XYZ file of C-alpha atoms in Angstrom:
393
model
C 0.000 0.000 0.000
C 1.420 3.486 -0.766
C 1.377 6.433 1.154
C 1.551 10.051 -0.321
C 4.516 12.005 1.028
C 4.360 15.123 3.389
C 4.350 18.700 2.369
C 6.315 21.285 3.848
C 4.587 24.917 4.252
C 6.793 28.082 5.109
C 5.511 29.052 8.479
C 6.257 30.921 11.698
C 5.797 30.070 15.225
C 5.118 33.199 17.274
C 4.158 34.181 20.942
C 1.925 37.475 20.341
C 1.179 38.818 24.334
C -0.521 35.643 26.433
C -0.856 33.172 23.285
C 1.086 31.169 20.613
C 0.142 30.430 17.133
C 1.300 29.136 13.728
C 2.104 32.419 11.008
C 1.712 32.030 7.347
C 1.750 34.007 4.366
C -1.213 33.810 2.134
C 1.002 33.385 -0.757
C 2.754 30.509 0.903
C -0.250 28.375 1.085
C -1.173 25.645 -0.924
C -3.307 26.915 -3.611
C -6.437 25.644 -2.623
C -6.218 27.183 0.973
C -5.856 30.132 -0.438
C -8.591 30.799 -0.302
C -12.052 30.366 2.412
C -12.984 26.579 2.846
C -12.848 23.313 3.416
C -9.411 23.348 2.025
C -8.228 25.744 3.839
C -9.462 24.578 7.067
C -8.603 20.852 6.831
C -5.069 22.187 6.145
C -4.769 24.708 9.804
C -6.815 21.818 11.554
C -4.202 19.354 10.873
C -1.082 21.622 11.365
C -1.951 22.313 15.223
C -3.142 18.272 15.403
C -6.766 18.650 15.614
C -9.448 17.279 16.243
C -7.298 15.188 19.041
C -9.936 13.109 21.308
C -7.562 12.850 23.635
C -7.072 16.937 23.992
C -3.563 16.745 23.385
C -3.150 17.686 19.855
C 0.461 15.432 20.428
C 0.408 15.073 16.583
C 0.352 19.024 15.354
C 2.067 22.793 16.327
C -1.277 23.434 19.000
C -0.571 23.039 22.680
C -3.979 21.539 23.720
C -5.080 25.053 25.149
C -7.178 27.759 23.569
C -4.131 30.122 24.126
C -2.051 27.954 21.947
C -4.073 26.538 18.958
C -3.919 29.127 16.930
C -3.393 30.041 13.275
C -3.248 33.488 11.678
C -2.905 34.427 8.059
C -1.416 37.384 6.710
C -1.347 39.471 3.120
C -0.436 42.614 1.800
C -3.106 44.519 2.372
C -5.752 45.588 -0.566
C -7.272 48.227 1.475
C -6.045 51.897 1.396
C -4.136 53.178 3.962
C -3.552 50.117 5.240
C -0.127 47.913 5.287
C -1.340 43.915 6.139
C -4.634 42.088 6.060
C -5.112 40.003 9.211
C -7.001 37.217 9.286
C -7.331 34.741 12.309
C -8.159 31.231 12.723
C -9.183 29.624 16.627
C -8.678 25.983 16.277
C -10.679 23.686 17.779
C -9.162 20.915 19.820
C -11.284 18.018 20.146
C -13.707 18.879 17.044
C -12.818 19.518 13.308
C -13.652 23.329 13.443
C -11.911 26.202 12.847
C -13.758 29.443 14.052
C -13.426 32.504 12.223
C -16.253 34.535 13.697
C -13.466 36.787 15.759
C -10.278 38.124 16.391
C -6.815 37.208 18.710
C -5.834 40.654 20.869
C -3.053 38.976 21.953
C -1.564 37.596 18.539
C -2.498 40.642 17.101
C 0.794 41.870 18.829
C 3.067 39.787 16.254
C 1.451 40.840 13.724
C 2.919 43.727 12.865
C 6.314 42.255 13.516
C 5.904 39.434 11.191
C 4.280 41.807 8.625
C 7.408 43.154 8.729
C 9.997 40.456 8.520
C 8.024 38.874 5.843
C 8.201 42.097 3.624
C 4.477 42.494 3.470
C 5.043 46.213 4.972
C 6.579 49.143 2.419
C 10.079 49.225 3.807
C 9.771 53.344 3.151
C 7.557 53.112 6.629
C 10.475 51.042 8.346
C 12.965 53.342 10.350
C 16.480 52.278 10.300
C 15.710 52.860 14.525
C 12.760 54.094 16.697
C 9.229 52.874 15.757
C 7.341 51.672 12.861
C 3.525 52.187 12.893
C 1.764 49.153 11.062
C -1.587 49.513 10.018
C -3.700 46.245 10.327
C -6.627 45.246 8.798
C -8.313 42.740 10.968
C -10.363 41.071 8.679
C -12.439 38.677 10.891
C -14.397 41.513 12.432
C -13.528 44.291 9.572
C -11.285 47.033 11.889
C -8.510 48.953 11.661
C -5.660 48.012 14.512
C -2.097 50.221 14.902
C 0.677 48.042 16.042
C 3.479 50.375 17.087
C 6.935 47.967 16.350
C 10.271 48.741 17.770
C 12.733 48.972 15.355
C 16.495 48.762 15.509
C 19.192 48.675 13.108
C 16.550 48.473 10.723
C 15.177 45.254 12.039
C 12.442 44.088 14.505
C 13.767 44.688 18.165
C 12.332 41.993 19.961
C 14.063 41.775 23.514
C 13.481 44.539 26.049
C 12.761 44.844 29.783
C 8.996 45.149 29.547
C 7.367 42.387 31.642
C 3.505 41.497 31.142
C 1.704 39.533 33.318
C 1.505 35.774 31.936
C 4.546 35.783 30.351
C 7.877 34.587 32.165
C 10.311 36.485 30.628
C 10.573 40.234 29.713
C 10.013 41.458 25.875
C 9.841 44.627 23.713
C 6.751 46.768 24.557
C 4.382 47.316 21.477
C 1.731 49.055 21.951
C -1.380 48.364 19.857
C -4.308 51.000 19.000
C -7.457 49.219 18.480
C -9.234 51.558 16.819
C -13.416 52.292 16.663
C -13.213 48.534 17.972
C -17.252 48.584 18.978
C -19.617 46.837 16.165
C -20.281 49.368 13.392
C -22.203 46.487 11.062
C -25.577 48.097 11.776
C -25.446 46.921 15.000
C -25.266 48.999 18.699
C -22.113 48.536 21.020
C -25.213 47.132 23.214
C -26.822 44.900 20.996
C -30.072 45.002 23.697
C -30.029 48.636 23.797
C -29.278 48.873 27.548
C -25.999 48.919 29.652
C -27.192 45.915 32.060
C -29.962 43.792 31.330
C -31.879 40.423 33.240
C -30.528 37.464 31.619
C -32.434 34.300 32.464
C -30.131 31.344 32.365
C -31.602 28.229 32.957
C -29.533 26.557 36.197
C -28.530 29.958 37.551
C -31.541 31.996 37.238
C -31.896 35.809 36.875
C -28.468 37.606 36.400
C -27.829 41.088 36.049
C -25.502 41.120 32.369
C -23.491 43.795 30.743
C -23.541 42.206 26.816
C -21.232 44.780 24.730
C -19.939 43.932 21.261
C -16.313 45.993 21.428
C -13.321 44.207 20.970
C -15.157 40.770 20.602
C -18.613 39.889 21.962
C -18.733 39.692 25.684
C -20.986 38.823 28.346
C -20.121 40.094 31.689
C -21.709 39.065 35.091
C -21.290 39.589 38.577
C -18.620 37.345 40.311
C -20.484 36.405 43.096
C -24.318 36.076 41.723
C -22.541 32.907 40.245
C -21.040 31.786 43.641
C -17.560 32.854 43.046
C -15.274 35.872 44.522
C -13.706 37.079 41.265
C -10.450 35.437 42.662
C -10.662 32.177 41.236
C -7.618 30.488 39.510
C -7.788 27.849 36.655
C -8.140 24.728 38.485
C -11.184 26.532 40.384
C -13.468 26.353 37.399
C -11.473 23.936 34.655
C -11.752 20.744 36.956
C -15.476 21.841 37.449
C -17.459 19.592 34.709
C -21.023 21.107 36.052
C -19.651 24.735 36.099
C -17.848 24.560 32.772
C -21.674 23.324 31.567
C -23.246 26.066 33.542
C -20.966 28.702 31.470
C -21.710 27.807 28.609
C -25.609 27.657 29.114
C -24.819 31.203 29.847
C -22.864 31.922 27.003
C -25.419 30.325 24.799
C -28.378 31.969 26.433
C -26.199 35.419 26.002
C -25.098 34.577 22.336
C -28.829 34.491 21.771
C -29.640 37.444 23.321
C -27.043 39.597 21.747
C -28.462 38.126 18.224
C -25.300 36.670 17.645
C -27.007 33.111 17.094
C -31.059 32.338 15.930
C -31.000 29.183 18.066
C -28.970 28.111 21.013
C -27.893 24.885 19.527
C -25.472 27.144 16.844
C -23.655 28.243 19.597
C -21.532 24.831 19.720
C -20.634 26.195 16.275
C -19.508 29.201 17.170
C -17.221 28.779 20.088
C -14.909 31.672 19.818
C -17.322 33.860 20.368
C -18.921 35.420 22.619
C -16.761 34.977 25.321
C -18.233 35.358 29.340
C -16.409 37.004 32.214
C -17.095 37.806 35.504
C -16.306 41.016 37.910
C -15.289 41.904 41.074
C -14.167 44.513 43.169
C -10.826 44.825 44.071
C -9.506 41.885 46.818
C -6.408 40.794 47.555
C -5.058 37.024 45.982
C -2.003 35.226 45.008
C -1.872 34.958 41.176
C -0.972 31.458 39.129
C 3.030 32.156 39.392
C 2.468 32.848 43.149
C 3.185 36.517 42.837
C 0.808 38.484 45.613
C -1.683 41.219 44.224
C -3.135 43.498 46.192
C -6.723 45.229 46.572
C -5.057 48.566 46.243
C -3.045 47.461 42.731
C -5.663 47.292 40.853
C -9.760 48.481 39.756
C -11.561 45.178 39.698
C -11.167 41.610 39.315
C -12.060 39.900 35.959
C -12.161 36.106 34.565
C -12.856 35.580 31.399
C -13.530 31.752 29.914
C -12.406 31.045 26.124
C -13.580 28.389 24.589
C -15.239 26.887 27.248
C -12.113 27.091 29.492
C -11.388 29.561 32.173
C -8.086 31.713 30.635
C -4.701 31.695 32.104
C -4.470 35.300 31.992
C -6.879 37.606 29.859
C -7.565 37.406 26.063
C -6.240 40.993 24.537
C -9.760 41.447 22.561
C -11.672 40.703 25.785
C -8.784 43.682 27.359
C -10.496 45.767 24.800
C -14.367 44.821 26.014
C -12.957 45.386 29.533
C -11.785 48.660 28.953
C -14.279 49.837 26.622
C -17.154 48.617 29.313
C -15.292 50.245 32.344
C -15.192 53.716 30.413
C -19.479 53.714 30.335
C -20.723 54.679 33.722
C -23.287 52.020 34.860
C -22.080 48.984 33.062
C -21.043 46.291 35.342
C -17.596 46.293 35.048
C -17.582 50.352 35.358
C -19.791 49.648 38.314
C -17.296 46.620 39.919
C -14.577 49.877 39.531
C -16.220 51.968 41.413
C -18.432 53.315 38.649
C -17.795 57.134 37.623
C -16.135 58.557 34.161
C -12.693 56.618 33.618
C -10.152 56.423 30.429
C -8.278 53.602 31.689
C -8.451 50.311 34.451
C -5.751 48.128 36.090
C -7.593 44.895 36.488
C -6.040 41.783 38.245
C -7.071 38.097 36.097
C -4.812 35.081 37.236
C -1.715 35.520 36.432
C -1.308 39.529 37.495
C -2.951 42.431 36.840
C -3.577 43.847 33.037
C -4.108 48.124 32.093
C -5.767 48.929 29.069
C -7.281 52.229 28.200
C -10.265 53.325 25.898
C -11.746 56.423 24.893
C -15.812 56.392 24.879
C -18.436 59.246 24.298
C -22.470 59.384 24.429
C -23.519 60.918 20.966
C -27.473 61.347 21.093
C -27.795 58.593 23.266
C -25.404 55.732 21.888
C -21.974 55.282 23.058
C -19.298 55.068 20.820
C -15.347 54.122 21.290
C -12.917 55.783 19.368
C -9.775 53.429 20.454
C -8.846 51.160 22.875
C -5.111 51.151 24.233
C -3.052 48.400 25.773
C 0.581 46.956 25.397
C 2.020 43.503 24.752
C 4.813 42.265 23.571
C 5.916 39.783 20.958
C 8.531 37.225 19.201
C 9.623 34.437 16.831
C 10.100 31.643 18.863
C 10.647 29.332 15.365
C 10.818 29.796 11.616
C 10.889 27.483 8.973
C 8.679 25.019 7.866
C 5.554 23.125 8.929
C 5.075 19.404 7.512
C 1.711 17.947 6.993
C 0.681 14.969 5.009
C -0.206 15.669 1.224
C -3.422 14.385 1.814
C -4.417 16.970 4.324
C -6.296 19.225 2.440
């Protein structure tokens, strides 16, 4: 019996802020996943080794977490004023799904450098030192992002002494601009119309829910209508079968609500987004790495789940929802702040604390963003080529 051979696929493996994922160049692709499709997705799914029923994804580039199967595709971008096309992919783990339906915060912090290095940005906008402003279009969710890259010697600088939270060892700052990030499809920022609304959930009743489409879809609760202090750490809620079920009744019941699905059995189909956090005010508690925080450090407490898991840190397009929310007096994360008129939050999530800044405005009675702020840092941690079996796609 004969086997076809592998195929090898120029590809880059990248930590962008809390996450990892597998960078490619459209032109580098095979052809056929050039383009949307089953091609395409058969291809990514089988590079990070899913669907793996044993969660593992052993056999692939993925890392069996939602922080860490990841794929992102980059272009030249065809848009004016605008230097790459970004386009993400969240790869399932134990099903044969890629989601498309939103973006990566955190990997949006390599993009600019690999835009870069991959000569997809005009090298006229490259400074032999200081900082080059990349302007990305994220094309999952159709916005505008500005990635501001160190530069030295005319090349990506990507060591430095600037430590983030979830990350062991200290990287370049970049500091990303995501700009008008609220939905602008027709859409409000509040797809109900209100700032907090009653959410029925079957299994946990009535909850008071801030739903706001900025950044990605979110659906924020109060940390202790659900029974928990807004200080839990991963094992708290991932080795909890029933409250990993209860979450995502609630992010299916919210997902409906927000008119992001027509019937709650799409939203296994759609599992990158929304996402569902909860808030807290401040408290003191000993993040994953052991490293104290302190009431007074920080705003409020967040945890945010990602597909279906409770996140190791905080997703940077859930930052964005964060910081866009706690800007709009009344929401519930403004409120677990202390409520009032704010520009920017320190919030603690598991592994530290996390500030990111947005600028909102009431204009005849809807509020608007016009950019959310926060920094991250990014690098190649392989280049070369990824193998998959000719028969992949």
């Amino acid at each position: 019996m004969s086997h076809k051979p592998q195929i090898r696929i120029p590809a880059t493996y990248m930590r962008g802020g809390t996450s990892k994922g597998v960078f490619f160049n459209l032109t580098d692709l095979p052809e056929a996943a050039q383009v949307p499709g089953p091609a395409r997705d058969a291809l990514l799914l089988r590079v990070i080794g899913s669907p793996d029923p044993y969660g593992k994804q052993i056999d692939g580039m993925g890392g069996a977490t939602s922080s860490t199967s990841k794929t992102v595709i980059l272009s030249k971008s065809t848009r004016p004023d605008h230097d790459v096309d970004y386009l993400f992919g969240q790869v399932s783990i134990d099903k044969a799904f890629v989601d498309w339906s939103g973006n990566c915060g955190n990997l949006t912090a390599a993009v600019g450098a690999f835009g870069i290095s991959a000569g997809l940005v005009d090298p006229g906008r490259i400074p032999d030192n200081g900082i080059a402003t990349v302007r990305i279009w994220q094309a999952n969710i159709g916005k505008t992002i500005i990635a501001h890259i160190p530069i030295t010697d005319g090349a990506v600088q990507e060591t430095g002494d600037f430590e983030l939270d979830g990350v062991t060892f200290p990287a370049a700052e970049v500091q990303i601009e995501f700009m008008e990030p609220a939905d602008d499809t027709g859409g409000s920022m509040f797809p109900t119309g209100n700032l907090v609304d009653d959410l029925d959930v079957p299994g946990l009743g009535t909850l008071k829910a801030t739903m706001i489409n900025a950044g990605i879809p979110t659906i924020f609760v109060n940390a202790e209508d659900i029974g928990y202090t807004g200080t839990e750490l991963q094992e708290a809620i991932n080795g909890d079968a029933e409250a990993l079920e209860r979450f995502e009744t609630l992010r299916a019941h919210g997902a409906l609500r927000m008119g992001l699905i027509s019937d709650l059995k799409e939203a296994a189909q759609r599992q990158h987004t929304p996402k569902v956090a909860f808030v807290a005010g401040p408290k003191d508690y000993v993040s994953s790495s052991g490293k104290p925080v302190q009431a007074e450090d920080v705003d409020l407490l967040v945890r945010a789940l990602s597909m279906g898991k409770l996140h190791h840190a905080m997703m940077g397009t859930a930052a964005v929802a964060i910081g866009t929310a706690a800007a709009i007096p009344g929401t519930l994360v403004n409120l677990a702040a202390g409520g009032g008129e704010r520009t920017a939050v320190r919030f603690g999530h598991p592994s530290g604390t996390l500030r990111v800044g947005a600028q909102a405005r009431c204009e005849n009675g809807e509020w608007t963003v016009t950019k959310a702020i926060m920094s991250r840092s990014a690098r190649v941690l392989m280049e070369g080529w990824v193998r998959i079996p000719a028969d992949s796609t």
